[in-house]
Each structure stands twice: as structure tokens, then as C-alpha cells.
Short mmCIF file of C-alpha atoms in Angstrom, two decimals:
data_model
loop_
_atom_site.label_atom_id
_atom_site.label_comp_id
_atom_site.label_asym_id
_atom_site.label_seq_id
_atom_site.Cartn_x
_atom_site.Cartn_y
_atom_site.Cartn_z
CA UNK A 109 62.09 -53.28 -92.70
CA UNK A 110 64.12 -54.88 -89.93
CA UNK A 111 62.81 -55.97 -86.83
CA UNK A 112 63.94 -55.93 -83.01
CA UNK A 113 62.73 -58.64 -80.18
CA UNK A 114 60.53 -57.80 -77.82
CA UNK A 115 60.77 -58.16 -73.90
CA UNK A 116 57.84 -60.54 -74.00
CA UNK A 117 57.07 -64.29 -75.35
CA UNK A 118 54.26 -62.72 -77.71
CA UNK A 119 55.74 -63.53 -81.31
CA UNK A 120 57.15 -60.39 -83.11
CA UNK A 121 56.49 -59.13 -86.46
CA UNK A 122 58.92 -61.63 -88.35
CA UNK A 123 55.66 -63.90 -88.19
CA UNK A 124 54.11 -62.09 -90.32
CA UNK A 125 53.60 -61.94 -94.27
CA UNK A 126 54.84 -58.53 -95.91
CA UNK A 127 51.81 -57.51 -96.78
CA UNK A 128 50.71 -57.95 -92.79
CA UNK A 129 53.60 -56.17 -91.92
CA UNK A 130 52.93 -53.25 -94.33
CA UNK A 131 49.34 -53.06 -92.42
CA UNK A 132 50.95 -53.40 -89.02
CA UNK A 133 52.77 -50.49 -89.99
CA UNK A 134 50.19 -48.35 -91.16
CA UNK A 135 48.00 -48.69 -88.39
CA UNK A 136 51.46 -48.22 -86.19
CA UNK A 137 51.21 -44.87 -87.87
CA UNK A 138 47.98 -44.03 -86.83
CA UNK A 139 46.12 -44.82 -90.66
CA UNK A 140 42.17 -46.03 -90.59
CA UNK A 141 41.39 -48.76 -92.52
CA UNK A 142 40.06 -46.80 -95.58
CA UNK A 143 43.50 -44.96 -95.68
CA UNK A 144 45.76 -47.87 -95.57
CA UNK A 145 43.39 -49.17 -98.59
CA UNK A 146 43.95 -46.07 -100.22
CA UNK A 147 48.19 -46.57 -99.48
CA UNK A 148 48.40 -50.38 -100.02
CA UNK A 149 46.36 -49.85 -103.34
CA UNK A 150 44.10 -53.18 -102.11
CA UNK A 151 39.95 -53.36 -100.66
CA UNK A 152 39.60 -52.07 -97.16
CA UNK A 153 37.98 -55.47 -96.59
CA UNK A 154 41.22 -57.57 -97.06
CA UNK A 155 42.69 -54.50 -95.01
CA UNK A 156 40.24 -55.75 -92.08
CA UNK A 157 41.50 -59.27 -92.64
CA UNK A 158 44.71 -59.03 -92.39
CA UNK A 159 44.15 -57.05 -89.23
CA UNK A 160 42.55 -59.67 -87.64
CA UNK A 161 45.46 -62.12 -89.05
CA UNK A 162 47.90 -59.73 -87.33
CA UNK A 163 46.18 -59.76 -84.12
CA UNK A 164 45.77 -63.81 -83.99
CA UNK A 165 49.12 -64.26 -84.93
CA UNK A 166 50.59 -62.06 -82.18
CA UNK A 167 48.66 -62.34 -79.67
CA UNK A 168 47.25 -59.26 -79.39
CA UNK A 169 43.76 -57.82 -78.22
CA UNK A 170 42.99 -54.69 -80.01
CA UNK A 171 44.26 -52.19 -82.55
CA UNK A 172 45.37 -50.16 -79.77
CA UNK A 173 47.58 -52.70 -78.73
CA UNK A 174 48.64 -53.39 -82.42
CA UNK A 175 49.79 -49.72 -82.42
CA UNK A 176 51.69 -50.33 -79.63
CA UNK A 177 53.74 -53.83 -80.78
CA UNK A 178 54.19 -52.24 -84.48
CA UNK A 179 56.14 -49.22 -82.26
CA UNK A 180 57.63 -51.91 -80.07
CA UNK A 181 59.18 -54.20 -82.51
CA UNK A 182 60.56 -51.71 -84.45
CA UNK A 183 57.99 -51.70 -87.35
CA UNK A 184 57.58 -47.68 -86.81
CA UNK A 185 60.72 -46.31 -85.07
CA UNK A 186 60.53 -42.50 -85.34
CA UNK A 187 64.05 -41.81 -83.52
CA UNK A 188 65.86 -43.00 -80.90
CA UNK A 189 64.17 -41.55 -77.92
CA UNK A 190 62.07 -43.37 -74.99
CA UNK A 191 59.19 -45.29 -76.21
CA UNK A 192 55.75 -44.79 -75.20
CA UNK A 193 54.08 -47.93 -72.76
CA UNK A 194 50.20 -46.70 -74.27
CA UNK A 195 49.25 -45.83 -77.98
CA UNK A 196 50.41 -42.11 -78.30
CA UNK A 197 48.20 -41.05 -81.62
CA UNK A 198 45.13 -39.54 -80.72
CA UNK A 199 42.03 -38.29 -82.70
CA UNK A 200 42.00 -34.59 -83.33
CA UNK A 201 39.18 -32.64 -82.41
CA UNK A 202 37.56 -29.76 -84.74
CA UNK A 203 37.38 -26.50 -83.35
CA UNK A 204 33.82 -25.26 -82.84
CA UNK A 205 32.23 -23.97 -85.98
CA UNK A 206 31.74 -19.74 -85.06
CA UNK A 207 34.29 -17.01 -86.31
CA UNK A 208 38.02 -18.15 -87.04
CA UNK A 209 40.00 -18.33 -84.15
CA UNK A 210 42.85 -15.60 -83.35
CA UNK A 211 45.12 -18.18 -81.87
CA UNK A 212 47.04 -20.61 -84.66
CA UNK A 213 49.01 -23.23 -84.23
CA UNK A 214 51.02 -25.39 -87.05
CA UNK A 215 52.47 -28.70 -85.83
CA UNK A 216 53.12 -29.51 -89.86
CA UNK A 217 56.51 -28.52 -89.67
CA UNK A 218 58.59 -26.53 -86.79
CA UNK A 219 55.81 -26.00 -84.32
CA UNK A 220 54.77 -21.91 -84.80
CA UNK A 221 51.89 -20.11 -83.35
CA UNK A 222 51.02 -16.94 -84.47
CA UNK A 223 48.23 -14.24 -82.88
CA UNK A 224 46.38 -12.14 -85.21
CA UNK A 225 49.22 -13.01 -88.02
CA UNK A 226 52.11 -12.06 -85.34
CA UNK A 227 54.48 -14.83 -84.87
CA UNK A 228 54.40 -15.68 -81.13
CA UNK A 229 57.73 -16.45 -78.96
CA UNK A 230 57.41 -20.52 -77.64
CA UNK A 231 60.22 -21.00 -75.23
CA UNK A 232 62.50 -23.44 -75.17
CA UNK A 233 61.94 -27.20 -77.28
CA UNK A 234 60.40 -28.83 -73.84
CA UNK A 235 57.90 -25.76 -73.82
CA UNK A 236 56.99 -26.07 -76.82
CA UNK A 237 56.48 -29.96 -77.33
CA UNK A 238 54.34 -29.52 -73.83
CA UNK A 239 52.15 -27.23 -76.17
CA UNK A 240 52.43 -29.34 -78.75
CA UNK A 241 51.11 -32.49 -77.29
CA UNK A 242 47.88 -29.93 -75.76
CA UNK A 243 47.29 -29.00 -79.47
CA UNK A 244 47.34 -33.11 -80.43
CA UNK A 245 44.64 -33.80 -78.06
CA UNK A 246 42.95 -30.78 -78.70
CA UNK A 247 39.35 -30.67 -76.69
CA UNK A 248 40.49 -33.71 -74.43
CA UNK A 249 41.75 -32.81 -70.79
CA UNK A 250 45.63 -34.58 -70.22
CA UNK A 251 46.09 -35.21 -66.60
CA UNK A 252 49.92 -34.45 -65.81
CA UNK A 253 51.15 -37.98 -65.86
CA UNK A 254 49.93 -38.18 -69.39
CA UNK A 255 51.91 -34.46 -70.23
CA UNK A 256 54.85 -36.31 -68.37
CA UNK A 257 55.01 -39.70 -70.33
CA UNK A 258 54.27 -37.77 -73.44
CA UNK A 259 56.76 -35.17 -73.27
CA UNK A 260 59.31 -36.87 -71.24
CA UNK A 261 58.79 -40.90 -72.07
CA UNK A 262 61.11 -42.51 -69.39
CA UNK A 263 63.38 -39.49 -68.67
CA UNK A 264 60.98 -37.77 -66.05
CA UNK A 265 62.19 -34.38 -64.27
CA UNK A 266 62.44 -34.64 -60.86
CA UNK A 267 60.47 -31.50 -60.27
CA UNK A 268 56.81 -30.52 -61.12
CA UNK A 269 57.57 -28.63 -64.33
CA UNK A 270 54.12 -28.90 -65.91
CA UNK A 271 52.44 -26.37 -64.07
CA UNK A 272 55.34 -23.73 -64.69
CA UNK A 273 55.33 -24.47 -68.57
CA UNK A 274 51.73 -24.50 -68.56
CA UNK A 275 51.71 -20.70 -66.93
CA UNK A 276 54.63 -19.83 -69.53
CA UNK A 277 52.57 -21.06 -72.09
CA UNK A 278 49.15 -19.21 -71.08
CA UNK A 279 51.69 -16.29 -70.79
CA UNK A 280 53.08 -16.77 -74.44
CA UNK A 281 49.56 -17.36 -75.74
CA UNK A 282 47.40 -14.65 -74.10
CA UNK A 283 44.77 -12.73 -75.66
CA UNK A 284 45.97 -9.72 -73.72
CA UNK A 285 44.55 -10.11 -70.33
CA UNK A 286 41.60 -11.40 -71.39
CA UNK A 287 39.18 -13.53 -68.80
CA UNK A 288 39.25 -16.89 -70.42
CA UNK A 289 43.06 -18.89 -70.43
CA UNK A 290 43.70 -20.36 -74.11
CA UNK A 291 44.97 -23.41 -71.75
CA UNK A 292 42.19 -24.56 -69.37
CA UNK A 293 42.82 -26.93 -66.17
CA UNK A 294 40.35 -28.66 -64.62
CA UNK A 295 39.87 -32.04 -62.60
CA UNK A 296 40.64 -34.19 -65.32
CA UNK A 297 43.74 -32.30 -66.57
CA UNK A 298 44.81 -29.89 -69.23
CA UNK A 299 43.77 -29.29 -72.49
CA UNK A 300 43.45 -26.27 -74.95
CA UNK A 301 40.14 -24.58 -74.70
CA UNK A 302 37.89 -25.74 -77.94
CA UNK A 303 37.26 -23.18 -80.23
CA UNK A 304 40.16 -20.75 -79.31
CA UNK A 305 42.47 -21.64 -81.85
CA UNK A 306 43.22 -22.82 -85.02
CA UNK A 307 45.49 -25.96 -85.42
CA UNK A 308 46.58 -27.57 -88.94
CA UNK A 309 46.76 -30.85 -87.69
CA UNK A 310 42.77 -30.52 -86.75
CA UNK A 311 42.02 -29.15 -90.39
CA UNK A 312 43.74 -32.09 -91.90
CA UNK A 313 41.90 -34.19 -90.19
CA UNK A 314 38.88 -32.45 -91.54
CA UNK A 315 39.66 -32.31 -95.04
CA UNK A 316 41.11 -35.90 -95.44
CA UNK A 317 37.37 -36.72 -94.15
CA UNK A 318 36.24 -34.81 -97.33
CA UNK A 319 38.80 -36.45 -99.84
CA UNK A 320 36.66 -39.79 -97.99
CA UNK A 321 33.63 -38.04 -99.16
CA UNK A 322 34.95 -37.03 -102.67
CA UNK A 323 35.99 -40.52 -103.59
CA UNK A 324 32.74 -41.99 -102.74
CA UNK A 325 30.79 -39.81 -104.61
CA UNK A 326 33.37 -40.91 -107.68
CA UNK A 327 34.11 -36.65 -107.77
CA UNK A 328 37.78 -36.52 -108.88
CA UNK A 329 38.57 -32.93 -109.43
CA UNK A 330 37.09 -32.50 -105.63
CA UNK A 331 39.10 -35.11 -104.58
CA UNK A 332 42.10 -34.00 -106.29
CA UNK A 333 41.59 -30.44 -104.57
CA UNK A 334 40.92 -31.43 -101.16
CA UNK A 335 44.61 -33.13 -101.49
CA UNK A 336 45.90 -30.07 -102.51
CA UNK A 337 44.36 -28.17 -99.63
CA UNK A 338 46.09 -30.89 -97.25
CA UNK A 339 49.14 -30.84 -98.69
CA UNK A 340 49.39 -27.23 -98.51
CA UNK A 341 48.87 -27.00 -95.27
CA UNK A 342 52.25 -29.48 -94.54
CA UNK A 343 55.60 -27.00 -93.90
CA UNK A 344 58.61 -29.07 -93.88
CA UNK A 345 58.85 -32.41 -91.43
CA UNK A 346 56.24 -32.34 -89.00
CA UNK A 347 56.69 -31.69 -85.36
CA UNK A 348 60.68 -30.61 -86.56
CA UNK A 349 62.97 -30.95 -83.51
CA UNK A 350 60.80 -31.69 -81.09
CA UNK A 351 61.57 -34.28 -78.29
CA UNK A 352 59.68 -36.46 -76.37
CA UNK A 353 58.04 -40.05 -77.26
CA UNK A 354 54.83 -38.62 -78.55
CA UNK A 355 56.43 -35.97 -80.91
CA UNK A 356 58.70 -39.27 -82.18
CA UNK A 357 55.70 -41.19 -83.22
CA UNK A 358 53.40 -38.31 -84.33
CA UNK A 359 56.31 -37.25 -86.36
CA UNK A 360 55.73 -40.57 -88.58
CA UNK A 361 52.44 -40.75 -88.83
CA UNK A 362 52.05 -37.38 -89.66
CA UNK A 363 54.54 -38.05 -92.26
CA UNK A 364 53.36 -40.94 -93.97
CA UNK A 365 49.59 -39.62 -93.74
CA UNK A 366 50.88 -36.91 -96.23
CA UNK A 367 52.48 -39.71 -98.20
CA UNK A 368 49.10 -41.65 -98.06
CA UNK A 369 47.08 -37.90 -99.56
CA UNK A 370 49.89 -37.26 -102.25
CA UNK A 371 49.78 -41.28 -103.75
CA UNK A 372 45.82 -40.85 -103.48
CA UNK A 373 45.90 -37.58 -105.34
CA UNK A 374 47.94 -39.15 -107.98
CA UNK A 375 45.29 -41.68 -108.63
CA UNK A 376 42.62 -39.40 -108.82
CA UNK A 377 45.17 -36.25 -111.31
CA UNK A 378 45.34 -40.12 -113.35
CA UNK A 379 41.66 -40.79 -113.51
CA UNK A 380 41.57 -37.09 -114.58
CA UNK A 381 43.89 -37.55 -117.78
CA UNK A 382 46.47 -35.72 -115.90
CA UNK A 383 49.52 -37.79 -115.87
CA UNK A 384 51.94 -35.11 -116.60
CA UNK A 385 51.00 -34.05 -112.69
CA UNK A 386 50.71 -37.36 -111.18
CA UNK A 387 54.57 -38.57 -112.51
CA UNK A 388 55.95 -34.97 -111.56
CA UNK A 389 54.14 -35.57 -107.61
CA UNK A 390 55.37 -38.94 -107.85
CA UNK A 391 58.75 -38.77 -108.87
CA UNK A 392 59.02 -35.98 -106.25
CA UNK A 393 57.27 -38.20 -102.98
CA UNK A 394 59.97 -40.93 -104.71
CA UNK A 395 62.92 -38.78 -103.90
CA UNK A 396 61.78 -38.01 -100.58
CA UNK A 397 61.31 -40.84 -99.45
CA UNK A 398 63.28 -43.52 -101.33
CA UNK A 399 62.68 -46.34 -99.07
CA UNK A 400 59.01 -45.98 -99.45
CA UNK A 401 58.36 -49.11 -101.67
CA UNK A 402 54.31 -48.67 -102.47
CA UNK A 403 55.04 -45.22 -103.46
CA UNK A 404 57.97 -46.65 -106.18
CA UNK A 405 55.65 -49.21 -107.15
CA UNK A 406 52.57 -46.33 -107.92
CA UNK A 407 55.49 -44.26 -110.03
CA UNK A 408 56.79 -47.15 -112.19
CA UNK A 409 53.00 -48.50 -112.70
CA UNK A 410 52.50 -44.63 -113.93
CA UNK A 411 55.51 -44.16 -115.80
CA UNK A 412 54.53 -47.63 -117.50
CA UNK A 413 50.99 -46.24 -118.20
CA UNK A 414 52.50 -43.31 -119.97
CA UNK A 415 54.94 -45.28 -122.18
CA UNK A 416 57.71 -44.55 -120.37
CA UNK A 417 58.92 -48.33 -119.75
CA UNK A 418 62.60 -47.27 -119.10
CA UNK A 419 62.21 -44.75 -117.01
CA UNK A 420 59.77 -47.19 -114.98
CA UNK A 421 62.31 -49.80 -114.63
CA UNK A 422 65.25 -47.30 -113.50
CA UNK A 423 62.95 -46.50 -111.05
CA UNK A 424 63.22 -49.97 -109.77
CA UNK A 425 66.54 -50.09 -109.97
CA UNK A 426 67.18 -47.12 -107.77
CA UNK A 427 64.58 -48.41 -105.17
CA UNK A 428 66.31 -51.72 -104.92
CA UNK A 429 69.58 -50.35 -104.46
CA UNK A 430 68.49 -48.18 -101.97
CA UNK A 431 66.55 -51.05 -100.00
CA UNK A 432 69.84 -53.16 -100.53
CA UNK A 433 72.65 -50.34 -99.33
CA UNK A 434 70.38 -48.47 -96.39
CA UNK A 435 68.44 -51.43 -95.24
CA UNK A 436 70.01 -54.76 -96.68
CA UNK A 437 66.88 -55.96 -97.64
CA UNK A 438 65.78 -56.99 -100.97
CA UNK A 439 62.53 -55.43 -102.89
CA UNK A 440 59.29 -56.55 -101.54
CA UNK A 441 56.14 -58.38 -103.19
CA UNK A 442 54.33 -54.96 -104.19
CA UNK A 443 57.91 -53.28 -105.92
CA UNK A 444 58.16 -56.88 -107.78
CA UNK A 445 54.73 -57.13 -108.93
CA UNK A 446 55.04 -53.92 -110.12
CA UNK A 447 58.86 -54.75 -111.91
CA UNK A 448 56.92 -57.95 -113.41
CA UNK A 449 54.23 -55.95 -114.92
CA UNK A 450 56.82 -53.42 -117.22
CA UNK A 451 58.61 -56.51 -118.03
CA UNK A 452 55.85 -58.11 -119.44
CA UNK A 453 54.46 -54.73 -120.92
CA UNK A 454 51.36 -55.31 -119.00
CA UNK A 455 49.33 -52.06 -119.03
CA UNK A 456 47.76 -50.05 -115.74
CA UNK A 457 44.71 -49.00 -115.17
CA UNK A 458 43.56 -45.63 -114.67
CA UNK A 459 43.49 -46.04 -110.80
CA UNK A 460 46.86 -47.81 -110.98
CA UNK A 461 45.75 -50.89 -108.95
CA UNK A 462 47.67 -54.09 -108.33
CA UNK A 463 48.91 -56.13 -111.35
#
């Protein structure tokens, strides 16, 4: 993927190897280390290293401030809006375990809220991507300079409009006049109160922790239906016409963490005997995203394991062109690795690991 120049004398990511640059990426995106593994198809060990390669190399001090340069230089460029000076992606917090909450809210697609099953009325886009970035840091107060650079990024109103969208909100949201506002404030800032509601994003979080759990306990079929559960839970492009700089970049990561859960539930429908599955996930992913080169790379490897050496290689054929006419770039090491392999009739493995 192309890369722009940064305002600084810190080298950009043209110094790196693709393989760095694939990690950059990933951890752009907001992917642990035991995800990108997962994504990249390699150890999470060599995952570490080439971490610390990347941060040598460029100069930098900390993932955080990987995050950062991989947004900077263009590695993840989620629109064309103002760009964040901090890391944006946050950890989700889990509502407190007690009854289910009244108040849900789905940031997995067009942000919708719903009270007791009734589909709630948001306001206009700012409104709602103010609401949106609460329900990202759910549990953790946001002062209103945060709110600002998340929601406006370099374009800030010139009047105080976070307390009037926070009373909208609290308005939109209410429990009917009960004591307790869904959106607290307090000396540190804003944030949604824990436990009163429900937000996808929060339950992914949650159940990709269990696919971690699944896989280490070498439980397939769990594994396989924890990915299900995730991907159910996804309604279309997440955060969908949202502005601001932190709806931009959440809007990527968001989107390739479901493209990280539907390669590893392939692996696992694979291990299973269930290949029939795996291609029909995989050639779908594929047409989604056609410029996603590990997830071309997992389809021809399958198609290859299921005697389907044609197919596999017209799958390589449409990924290159579509690297060559949207990108003018040429296939990378893991798409011809993967082209190598059918040509030389090599056979994959079960978990559909490197050649």
C-alpha cells in the first residue's frame, strides 16, 4: 500500500520490509499481537520481533506511537478527514455482570440504540458520533478536549457544543425520568455509566477473548462458534457515516478485526473437515475486500487443499489485477508464496499456514 511523507525527519514506512509493514498496519488498526498472528498466519513471537524492528527502524518509542506513524504515513487511512495527534483506539470495557441492560447500543454498522427493543431517535451525525465515541471508551471519563479532538479532529466549533449534545443525548437516552443519567459527568469528564447499557463493540471484545481461549485449549467447534457469535453481531460497515477522526480510524479497525475473526474461523471450519464452509466464507471476505492480500492468499491455499488448483490460481489473478489497476502495486511476498505453492502442487495443511 502506498505511502505519504511525514512532517518530521523520523524515516517513514518505505523503510520497512512488507511483512513489517503488514504488522505496522495491524497494530495501526488496533490488533494485539496474538491477533495479528492469527491474520499474518506466522508465531506471535516473530510478531513481537518485527515490532521491535519497526520501532528501531523508525524511531519510535512505543506501540502507541507506532499506532500513531502507521495512521500518519498513510499505512491505515480510513477517509479523508482530520487526523488524530494521540492514538484514537481504546480498550472497551465490559459492562458489569447483573441483569442485561435496557439501554443498547450497536456501533457495528449505522450507530442505533434501542430501549427495551424500541429504536431510539439520535439527532443529527455530530450527535450521534459524540455518543458514539462515549460508547468506545465505555467506563473511562473523556474530558471535553478529548470529545472535541475526537469528534471534531482539527475542525473545532467555536462554541461549547459538548455540553448541549451531551443534555440531548441524556434526553434521547432516558430511562423515563429516572434518578441516575445513562451519561455521567464528573471531574475527569464524561463517560457512559458502566453497567447501563449494552454495546456490541464491548461484547466483541469479550467473545474474541473466548475464541483466545478456544484455540488454546485446541477446541475447534468452540472456536468456530464464538466466530460466529462475533460475526453476527457486525451490521454492515461499522461506525457507517459517521464523521470525526476517531470514527475514521475505528471504522478500520473495526473492519479488519472482523476480517481477522472470519480468516481465523476458516482455519478452525478447516481443521474441522469443513471446507465446503471455509471456501464459501472465504470467497465471500475475498469479494469484499479484494485488496486484502492475506485473505487471497488463505482462499487460494484452501481452494488448493481442496483440489481446486484453477480456481486457486484465478484467484490470484483477480487479486493481482486488482492490486495493479486500484493501487499500482504488484502482489506481495505472502500472495506469491501462496501462487508458488499451486504451481508447484505443494499441498496445505489443515491450519493453512505459510508455504
Amino acid at each position: 500500500m502506498p505511502t505519504t511523507v511525514t512532517s518530521d525527519d523520523r524515516p517513514t514506512a518505505t523503510a520497512l520490509r512488507q511483512q513489517e509493514r503488514e504488522v505496522l498496519s495491524a497494530v495501526g488498526c488496533g490488533l494485539g499481537d496474538e491477533e495479528i498472528a492469527a491474520a499474518l498466519a506466522v508465531p506471535e513471537d516473530t510478531v513481537a520481533e518485527h515490532l521491535a524492528r519497526i520501532l528501531a527502524k523508525l524511531g519510535l518509542r512505543d506501540r502507541a506511537a507506532a499506532i500513531v506513524h502507521a495512521f500518519d504515513c498513510g499505512l491505515v487511512a480510513p477517509g479523508q478527514g482530520p487526523r488524530p495527534a494521540r492514538p484514537a483506539s481504546r480498550t472497551v470495557a465490559v459492562p458489569v455482570a447483573g441483569a442485561t441492560p435496557a439501554l443498547r447500543v450497536s456501533l457495528l454498522g449505522p450507530l442505533r440504540a434501542w430501549r427495551d427493543g424500541h429504536v431510539l431517535d439520535l439527532g443529527h451525525q455530530r450527535q450521534q458520533t459524540v455518543l458514539a465515541v462515549l460508547a468506545l471508551g465505555l467506563g473511562r471519563p473523556l474530558t471535553r478536549r478529548e470529545l472535541l479532538d475526537d469528534v471534531w479532529g482539527l475542525e473545532q466549533p467555536a462554541a461549547n457544543v459538548v455540553p448541549v449534545y451531551v443534555y440531548r443525548l441524556r434526553k434521547a437516552l432516558g430511562d423515563g425520568g429516572g434518578p441516575a443519567p445513562v451519561i455521567e459527568h464528573g471531574p475527569r469528564g464524561y463517560r457512559l455509566a458502566p453497567g447501563a447499557v449494552d454495546v456490541d463493540v464491548a461484547r466483541v471484545e469479550e467473545l474474541v477473548a473466548g475464541i483466545g481461549e478456544a484455540e488454546r485449549a485446541d477446541d475447534p467447534a468452540e472456536a468456530v462458534r464464538l466466530c460466529s457469535r462475533v460475526l453476527e453481531l457486525f451490521r454492515g460497515e461499522p461506525l457507517a457515516g459517521l464523521p470525526g477522526p476517531l470514527a475514521e480510524l475505528e471504522r478500520l479497525r473495526l473492519t479488519e478485526r472482523r476480517i481477522a475473526v472470519v480468516r481465523r474461523k476458516a482455519r478452525w471450519q478447516l481443521r474441522l473437515g469443513r471446507d465446503t464452509e471455509a471456501i464459501a466464507e472465504l470467497f465471500a471476505l475475498s469479494a469484499e475486500h479484494p485488496l486484502n492480500e492475506p485473505s487471497a492468499a488463505m482462499l487460494m491455499r484452501a481452494l488448493q487443499r481442496d483440489g481446486r488448483q484453477a480456481e486457486a490460481l484465478a484467484v490470484f489473478e483477480r487479486a493481482r489485477r486488482s492490486l495493479s489497476d486500484d493501487l499500482g502495486v504488484a502482489p506481495s511476498r505472502v500472495l506469491r508464496r501462496a501462487h508458488q505453492m499451486i504451481l508447484r502442487g505443494d499441498e496445505a495443511g489443515p491450519d493453512l499456514g505459510p508455504a
